Amino acid sequence: MAWAPTGAIDTVARKLAQKLSEQLGQAIVVENRSGAGGSIGASEAARAAPDGYTLIALDSTYGMMPFLVGHLPFNHAQAFKLITISAFTPVIAAVHRDSSITSLQALAEVARQQPEKLTYGSGGVGSSVHFATVAYELAAGVKLLHVPYRGGGEAVTALLAKQVDVVFASPGAAMGSGAGLLRPLAISGSGRLAALPDVPTFAEAGLPGYDVMHWSGLGPRAAPLRP
């Protein structure tokens, strides 16, 4: 696991580990090795023997990794073999419940009036949450100030502590431990979530050009390290 606990991919990976343990009859251990946009955990997993006993929880960020890291100590295209796409996850924009921002339009208005004044947390430079927020900036024509953390879960924790103003995270990460403390503004995708029926889509909230989804999956070691 290349990310810190409580984030979207960590949640999915732990649910998969539980099911795999039940089906295989043996323990599946989830280890979090976060940092450097996921490249630290990926590099450690790439050092494992290609015997099928080591799996890496991959996500959207893995596909962008070679464009963000100058030199990876493993062959990005061949190190792992993706065996399943386990989940597609929408993005939810959320602020603290005490925030004066009460809608997606209000967020954009404040951001336009005060460029780079509002802060947002992410799982690190180049993480899927980072790109999700940059996509929002481009679609809305605004500029926020980036505050990177070691995982999406840590970014949400920072929002709960009022250390940042907004996050663009998965619904599970944003509304799990923060249920009741965060105010969701909008969610990506073509329709509302049954679990959050009062949260409008970005299109319904006035930003039809934003439709970002994250994917996560599993892959075993498949090739040796570069010499």
CSV table of C-alpha atoms in Angstrom, one decimal:
chain,number,residue,atom,x,y,z
A,1,MET,CA,0.0,0.0,0.0
A,2,ALA,CA,1.7,3.2,-1.2
A,3,TRP,CA,-0.6,5.5,0.8
A,4,ALA,CA,-1.3,6.4,4.4
A,5,PRO,CA,-4.2,4.8,6.2
A,6,THR,CA,-7.9,5.9,6.0
A,7,GLY,CA,-7.7,7.1,2.4
A,8,ALA,CA,-9.9,5.8,-0.4
A,9,ILE,CA,-7.5,3.2,-1.8
A,10,ASP,CA,-6.5,2.1,1.7
A,11,THR,CA,-10.2,1.5,2.5
A,12,VAL,CA,-10.8,-0.5,-0.7
A,13,ALA,CA,-7.6,-2.6,-0.2
A,14,ARG,CA,-8.5,-3.5,3.4
A,15,LYS,CA,-12.0,-4.7,2.3
A,16,LEU,CA,-10.4,-6.8,-0.5
A,17,ALA,CA,-7.8,-8.2,2.0
A,18,GLN,CA,-10.6,-9.3,4.3
A,19,LYS,CA,-12.5,-11.1,1.5
A,20,LEU,CA,-9.3,-12.7,0.1
A,21,SER,CA,-8.4,-13.9,3.6
A,22,GLU,CA,-11.9,-15.5,3.9
A,23,GLN,CA,-11.6,-17.2,0.5
A,24,LEU,CA,-8.0,-18.3,0.8
A,25,GLY,CA,-8.1,-19.3,4.4
A,26,GLN,CA,-4.9,-17.4,5.3
A,27,ALA,CA,-4.1,-13.9,6.6
A,28,ILE,CA,-3.6,-11.1,4.1
A,29,VAL,CA,-1.5,-8.3,5.7
A,30,VAL,CA,-1.9,-4.7,4.5
A,31,GLU,CA,1.2,-2.6,4.9
A,32,ASN,CA,1.2,1.2,4.4
A,33,ARG,CA,4.4,2.7,3.0
A,34,SER,CA,3.4,6.2,2.1
A,35,GLY,CA,5.3,9.2,0.7
A,36,ALA,CA,6.7,10.7,-2.6
A,37,GLY,CA,3.4,10.5,-4.4
A,38,GLY,CA,3.1,6.7,-4.0
A,39,SER,CA,6.6,6.0,-5.4
A,40,ILE,CA,8.1,4.9,-2.1
A,41,GLY,CA,5.5,2.1,-1.6
A,42,ALA,CA,5.6,1.1,-5.3
A,43,SER,CA,9.4,0.9,-5.2
A,44,GLU,CA,9.3,-1.4,-2.1
A,45,ALA,CA,6.7,-3.6,-3.7
A,46,ALA,CA,8.8,-3.8,-6.8
A,47,ARG,CA,11.7,-5.3,-4.8
A,48,ALA,CA,9.5,-8.3,-3.8
A,49,ALA,CA,9.9,-11.7,-5.5
A,50,PRO,CA,7.5,-12.2,-8.4
A,51,ASP,CA,5.9,-15.2,-6.7
A,52,GLY,CA,2.4,-13.9,-6.3
A,53,TYR,CA,2.6,-13.4,-2.5
A,54,THR,CA,3.1,-9.7,-2.8
A,55,LEU,CA,0.4,-7.5,-4.2
A,56,ILE,CA,0.3,-3.7,-4.6
A,57,ALA,CA,-2.8,-1.7,-4.3
A,58,LEU,CA,-2.7,0.5,-7.4
A,59,ASP,CA,-4.7,3.6,-8.2
A,60,SER,CA,-5.0,6.4,-10.7
A,61,THR,CA,-1.8,8.0,-9.4
A,62,TYR,CA,0.3,5.0,-10.4
A,63,GLY,CA,-0.5,5.7,-14.1
A,64,MET,CA,0.9,9.2,-13.7
A,65,MET,CA,3.9,8.2,-11.7
A,66,PRO,CA,6.5,8.1,-14.5
A,67,PHE,CA,5.6,11.6,-15.6
A,68,LEU,CA,6.0,13.0,-12.1
A,69,VAL,CA,9.1,11.2,-10.8
A,70,GLY,CA,12.4,11.8,-12.6
A,71,HIS,CA,13.8,8.3,-12.2
A,72,LEU,CA,12.0,5.3,-10.8
A,73,PRO,CA,14.1,2.3,-9.6
A,74,PHE,CA,11.9,-0.2,-11.3
A,75,ASN,CA,10.3,-0.7,-14.8
A,76,HIS,CA,7.0,1.1,-14.4
A,77,ALA,CA,5.4,-0.6,-17.4
A,78,GLN,CA,6.4,-4.1,-16.4
A,79,ALA,CA,6.9,-4.2,-12.7
A,80,PHE,CA,3.3,-5.1,-11.9
A,81,LYS,CA,0.5,-6.9,-13.6
A,82,LEU,CA,-2.9,-5.4,-12.9
A,83,ILE,CA,-5.3,-8.3,-12.2
A,84,THR,CA,-8.4,-6.3,-11.2
A,85,ILE,CA,-10.0,-2.9,-11.2
A,86,SER,CA,-11.6,-3.1,-7.8
A,87,ALA,CA,-13.4,0.2,-7.6
A,88,PHE,CA,-14.3,3.4,-9.4
A,89,THR,CA,-14.6,6.2,-6.9
A,90,PRO,CA,-16.2,9.7,-7.4
A,91,VAL,CA,-14.7,12.9,-6.0
A,92,ILE,CA,-16.5,14.9,-3.3
A,93,ALA,CA,-15.7,18.5,-2.6
A,94,ALA,CA,-16.1,19.2,1.2
A,95,VAL,CA,-15.4,22.0,3.6
A,96,HIS,CA,-15.6,22.1,7.4
A,97,ARG,CA,-19.2,22.4,8.7
A,98,ASP,CA,-18.1,25.7,10.4
A,99,SER,CA,-16.9,27.2,7.1
A,100,SER,CA,-18.7,30.3,5.7
A,101,ILE,CA,-18.7,28.5,2.3
A,102,THR,CA,-22.0,26.8,1.9
A,103,SER,CA,-22.1,25.9,-1.8
A,104,LEU,CA,-19.8,25.1,-4.7
A,105,GLN,CA,-20.6,28.5,-6.3
A,106,ALA,CA,-19.6,30.2,-3.1
A,107,LEU,CA,-16.3,28.3,-3.1
A,108,ALA,CA,-15.6,29.6,-6.6
A,109,GLU,CA,-16.6,33.2,-5.7
A,110,VAL,CA,-14.3,33.3,-2.7
A,111,ALA,CA,-11.5,31.7,-4.7
A,112,ARG,CA,-11.8,34.3,-7.6
A,113,GLN,CA,-11.8,37.2,-5.2
A,114,GLN,CA,-8.8,35.9,-3.3
A,115,PRO,CA,-6.6,33.8,-5.6
A,116,GLU,CA,-4.4,31.3,-3.7
A,117,LYS,CA,-6.0,32.4,-0.4
A,118,LEU,CA,-8.1,29.2,0.1
A,119,THR,CA,-6.1,26.1,0.9
A,120,TYR,CA,-6.7,22.5,0.0
A,121,GLY,CA,-5.2,19.3,1.2
A,122,SER,CA,-4.1,16.4,-0.9
A,123,GLY,CA,-2.4,13.0,-0.6
A,124,GLY,CA,0.8,14.6,-1.9
A,125,VAL,CA,2.2,16.2,-5.1
A,126,GLY,CA,1.0,14.2,-8.0
A,127,SER,CA,-1.6,12.2,-6.0
A,128,SER,CA,-5.1,11.6,-7.5
A,129,VAL,CA,-6.5,14.1,-5.0
A,130,HIS,CA,-4.0,16.7,-6.1
A,131,PHE,CA,-5.0,16.2,-9.8
A,132,ALA,CA,-8.7,16.1,-8.9
A,133,THR,CA,-8.3,19.6,-7.3
A,134,VAL,CA,-6.2,20.9,-10.2
A,135,ALA,CA,-8.9,19.7,-12.6
A,136,TYR,CA,-11.4,21.7,-10.5
A,137,GLU,CA,-9.2,24.8,-10.7
A,138,LEU,CA,-9.1,24.6,-14.4
A,139,ALA,CA,-12.8,23.9,-14.8
A,140,ALA,CA,-13.8,26.7,-12.4
A,141,GLY,CA,-11.1,29.2,-13.5
A,142,VAL,CA,-9.8,29.6,-9.9
A,143,LYS,CA,-6.5,29.2,-8.1
A,144,LEU,CA,-6.2,27.5,-4.7
A,145,LEU,CA,-3.2,27.0,-2.5
A,146,HIS,CA,-1.9,23.4,-2.3
A,147,VAL,CA,-1.0,21.8,1.0
A,148,PRO,CA,0.3,18.2,0.4
A,149,TYR,CA,0.1,15.4,3.0
A,150,ARG,CA,1.1,11.7,2.9
A,151,GLY,CA,-2.3,10.5,2.0
A,152,GLY,CA,-5.9,11.5,1.3
A,153,GLY,CA,-6.9,10.4,4.8
A,154,GLU,CA,-4.4,12.8,6.3
A,155,ALA,CA,-5.7,15.6,4.1
A,156,VAL,CA,-9.2,15.0,5.5
A,157,THR,CA,-7.9,15.0,9.0
A,158,ALA,CA,-6.3,18.4,8.3
A,159,LEU,CA,-9.7,19.7,7.2
A,160,LEU,CA,-11.3,18.4,10.3
A,161,ALA,CA,-8.7,20.3,12.3
A,162,LYS,CA,-9.4,23.4,10.2
A,163,GLN,CA,-5.8,23.4,8.9
A,164,VAL,CA,-7.0,23.6,5.3
A,165,ASP,CA,-10.2,25.0,3.8
A,166,VAL,CA,-11.3,22.3,1.4
A,167,VAL,CA,-10.6,18.8,0.1
A,168,PHE,CA,-11.5,17.0,-3.1
A,169,ALA,CA,-11.5,13.4,-1.8
A,170,SER,CA,-13.4,10.2,-2.0
A,171,PRO,CA,-16.8,10.1,-0.3
A,172,GLY,CA,-15.5,7.4,2.1
A,173,ALA,CA,-12.4,9.4,3.1
A,174,ALA,CA,-14.3,12.7,3.3
A,175,MET,CA,-17.5,11.5,5.1
A,176,GLY,CA,-16.2,8.5,7.0
A,177,SER,CA,-14.5,9.8,10.2
A,178,GLY,CA,-15.7,13.3,9.4
A,179,ALA,CA,-19.4,12.5,9.2
A,180,GLY,CA,-21.2,15.4,10.8
A,181,LEU,CA,-18.1,17.6,10.9
A,182,LEU,CA,-17.8,18.2,7.2
A,183,ARG,CA,-20.1,20.0,4.7
A,184,PRO,CA,-20.1,18.3,1.3
A,185,LEU,CA,-20.6,20.7,-1.6
A,186,ALA,CA,-20.7,18.5,-4.7
A,187,ILE,CA,-19.9,15.0,-6.0
A,188,SER,CA,-18.6,13.9,-9.3
A,189,GLY,CA,-20.3,11.4,-11.6
A,190,SER,CA,-23.6,11.4,-13.5
A,191,GLY,CA,-25.9,11.0,-10.5
A,192,ARG,CA,-26.1,11.5,-6.8
A,193,LEU,CA,-25.1,8.8,-4.3
A,194,ALA,CA,-27.8,7.0,-2.5
A,195,ALA,CA,-25.9,7.4,0.7
A,196,LEU,CA,-25.7,11.2,0.2
A,197,PRO,CA,-28.9,12.1,-1.6
A,198,ASP,CA,-28.8,15.7,-0.6
A,199,VAL,CA,-25.3,16.3,-2.2
A,200,PRO,CA,-25.6,17.6,-5.8
A,201,THR,CA,-23.4,16.6,-8.6
A,202,PHE,CA,-20.9,19.1,-9.9
A,203,ALA,CA,-23.1,19.6,-12.9
A,204,GLU,CA,-26.2,20.3,-10.7
A,205,ALA,CA,-24.0,22.6,-8.5
A,206,GLY,CA,-23.2,24.7,-11.6
A,207,LEU,CA,-19.9,23.1,-12.9
A,208,PRO,CA,-20.9,20.7,-15.7
A,209,GLY,CA,-17.3,20.6,-17.0
A,210,TYR,CA,-16.0,18.7,-14.0
A,211,ASP,CA,-16.3,14.9,-14.0
A,212,VAL,CA,-13.3,13.2,-12.3
A,213,MET,CA,-13.4,9.6,-11.2
A,214,HIS,CA,-10.6,7.6,-9.5
A,215,TRP,CA,-9.9,3.9,-10.0
A,216,SER,CA,-8.1,1.4,-7.7
A,217,GLY,CA,-7.0,-2.1,-8.2
A,218,LEU,CA,-4.5,-4.9,-7.3
A,219,GLY,CA,-1.4,-6.2,-9.0
A,220,PRO,CA,1.3,-8.7,-8.2
A,221,ARG,CA,5.0,-8.4,-9.0
A,222,ALA,CA,5.6,-9.4,-12.6
A,223,ALA,CA,9.1,-8.5,-13.6
A,224,PRO,CA,12.6,-8.1,-12.2
A,225,LEU,CA,14.1,-4.7,-11.2
A,226,ARG,CA,16.2,-2.8,-13.7
A,227,PRO,CA,19.9,-3.7,-13.4
